Amino acid sequence: MKGTRLILMGPPGGGKGTQAKVLQDKYGIVQLSTGDMLRAAVGAGTPVGKEAKAIMEAGKLVSDDIIIRMIADRIDEPDCANGFILDGFPRTVPQAEALDGLLVKKGMTLTCVIEVRVPDSMLVERITGRFSCAKCGAGYHDKFQRPKTEGKCDSCGGVEFTRRKDDNAETVVARLEAYHAQTAPLLPFYEKKGLLRVIDGSAPIDEVTRQLEKATAA
Ligand code: AMP
């Protein structure tokens, strides 16, 4: 796993973030989530955050320019030298092409691209039930992953939890539309390069992790 450079692709609510965090904790490979970066920018009120806020709340995609700049800066940081897991990036063909260019410039290659496949019918329940610890960001779900002690974070003991503003039934529809129209076309892009592996993201979390580890090692 060490040195692995992975892209996790799949629909919103498909479990990319959950799996990226599992691998990050287990193997020390850093998770690069453009969604998390944007939410931090919105929270901090930076110019990027101000531009992105309404777009994110509408479930649409933020401009390629902003996203590519963000990733180009992040990949240059020293913790990425041990490998990284891209979660939620690339989401458009121009982003994928820009990533190719960045990697060539740095003399890096991708280990593989994993499609975490989940049917649309499961996603609304997954997304509308999720929440996270306000202190450490650990993820939970009303039905599938409650804290072991009610109201207390398993990881840090925090007692405050938050829900994402875009995790509601209406916005999910727009996010799914964006996924199918703009992101799914990347699957054949990576398949042609021989990098694509598909795993069943509808399975329980541990089972998806097992499939992911197997697919990455293959
Ligand atoms: P996520 O946390 O990956 O579900 O992303 C949340 C929202 O952030 C998305 O619905 C988009 O509005 C925006 N976003 C995150 N990553 C990207 C990306 N690679 N390209 C465009 N918009 C993005």
PDB file of C-alpha atoms and ligand atoms in Angstrom, residues 12 16 33-36 38-39 55-56 59-64 67 87-91 95 130 164 166 175, ligand 1:
ATOM      1  CA  PRO A  12     -21.982  10.959  -3.913  1.00  0.00           C
ATOM      2  CA  LYS A  16     -15.353   7.133  -1.076  1.00  0.00           C
ATOM      3  CA  SER A  33     -10.697  15.313  -0.711  1.00  0.00           C
ATOM      4  CA  THR A  34     -11.545  18.346  -2.811  1.00  0.00           C
ATOM      5  CA  GLY A  35     -14.958  18.431  -1.074  1.00  0.00           C
ATOM      6  CA  ASP A  36     -13.260  18.709   2.359  1.00  0.00           C
ATOM      7  CA  LEU A  38     -13.807  23.388  -0.325  1.00  0.00           C
ATOM      8  CA  ARG A  39     -15.815  23.031   2.906  1.00  0.00           C
ATOM      9  CA  ILE A  55     -22.550  26.163  -6.163  1.00  0.00           C
ATOM     10  CA  MET A  56     -22.006  23.438  -3.565  1.00  0.00           C
ATOM     11  CA  GLY A  59     -25.234  20.340  -5.841  1.00  0.00           C
ATOM     12  CA  LYS A  60     -23.380  21.599  -8.931  1.00  0.00           C
ATOM     13  CA  LEU A  61     -19.690  21.400  -9.723  1.00  0.00           C
ATOM     14  CA  VAL A  62     -17.221  24.135  -8.811  1.00  0.00           C
ATOM     15  CA  SER A  63     -15.119  25.454 -11.725  1.00  0.00           C
ATOM     16  CA  ASP A  64     -12.262  23.302 -12.983  1.00  0.00           C
ATOM     17  CA  ILE A  67     -10.231  22.751  -8.278  1.00  0.00           C
ATOM     18  CA  ASP A  87     -11.411  11.388  -3.144  1.00  0.00           C
ATOM     19  CA  GLY A  88     -13.857  13.405  -5.250  1.00  0.00           C
ATOM     20  CA  PHE A  89     -11.224  14.444  -7.776  1.00  0.00           C
ATOM     21  CA  PRO A  90     -11.065  14.355 -10.765  1.00  0.00           C
ATOM     22  CA  ARG A  91     -14.757  14.922 -11.503  1.00  0.00           C
ATOM     23  CA  GLN A  95      -9.682  17.825 -14.359  1.00  0.00           C
ATOM     24  CA  ARG A 130     -24.912  10.850   7.566  1.00  0.00           C
ATOM     25  CA  ARG A 164     -23.448  18.796   5.617  1.00  0.00           C
ATOM     26  CA  ASP A 166     -25.805  19.642   0.797  1.00  0.00           C
ATOM     27  CA  ARG A 175     -25.379  15.853  -7.263  1.00  0.00           C
TER      28      ARG A 175
HETATM   29  P1  AMP B   1     -17.945  15.936  -2.013  1.00  0.00           P
HETATM   30  O1  AMP B   1     -17.541  16.193  -0.607  1.00  0.00           O
HETATM   31  O2  AMP B   1     -16.883  15.233  -2.794  1.00  0.00           O
HETATM   32  O3  AMP B   1     -19.292  15.262  -2.117  1.00  0.00           O
HETATM   33  O4  AMP B   1     -18.107  17.372  -2.716  1.00  0.00           O
HETATM   34  C1  AMP B   1     -19.070  18.312  -2.271  1.00  0.00           C
HETATM   35  C2  AMP B   1     -19.273  19.383  -3.308  1.00  0.00           C
HETATM   36  O5  AMP B   1     -18.052  20.092  -3.526  1.00  0.00           O
HETATM   37  C3  AMP B   1     -19.673  18.877  -4.691  1.00  0.00           C
HETATM   38  O6  AMP B   1     -21.078  18.664  -4.813  1.00  0.00           O
HETATM   39  C4  AMP B   1     -19.197  20.031  -5.586  1.00  0.00           C
HETATM   40  O7  AMP B   1     -20.057  21.156  -5.492  1.00  0.00           O
HETATM   41  C5  AMP B   1     -17.879  20.414  -4.900  1.00  0.00           C
HETATM   42  N1  AMP B   1     -16.729  19.632  -5.425  1.00  0.00           N
HETATM   43  C6  AMP B   1     -15.954  18.744  -4.734  1.00  0.00           C
HETATM   44  N2  AMP B   1     -14.991  18.226  -5.509  1.00  0.00           N
HETATM   45  C7  AMP B   1     -15.159  18.788  -6.725  1.00  0.00           C
HETATM   46  C8  AMP B   1     -14.487  18.630  -7.982  1.00  0.00           C
HETATM   47  N3  AMP B   1     -13.448  17.790  -8.134  1.00  0.00           N
HETATM   48  N4  AMP B   1     -14.929  19.387  -9.033  1.00  0.00           N
HETATM   49  C9  AMP B   1     -15.966  20.233  -8.905  1.00  0.00           C
HETATM   50  N5  AMP B   1     -16.653  20.414  -7.761  1.00  0.00           N
HETATM   51  C10 AMP B   1     -16.260  19.700  -6.676  1.00  0.00           C
END
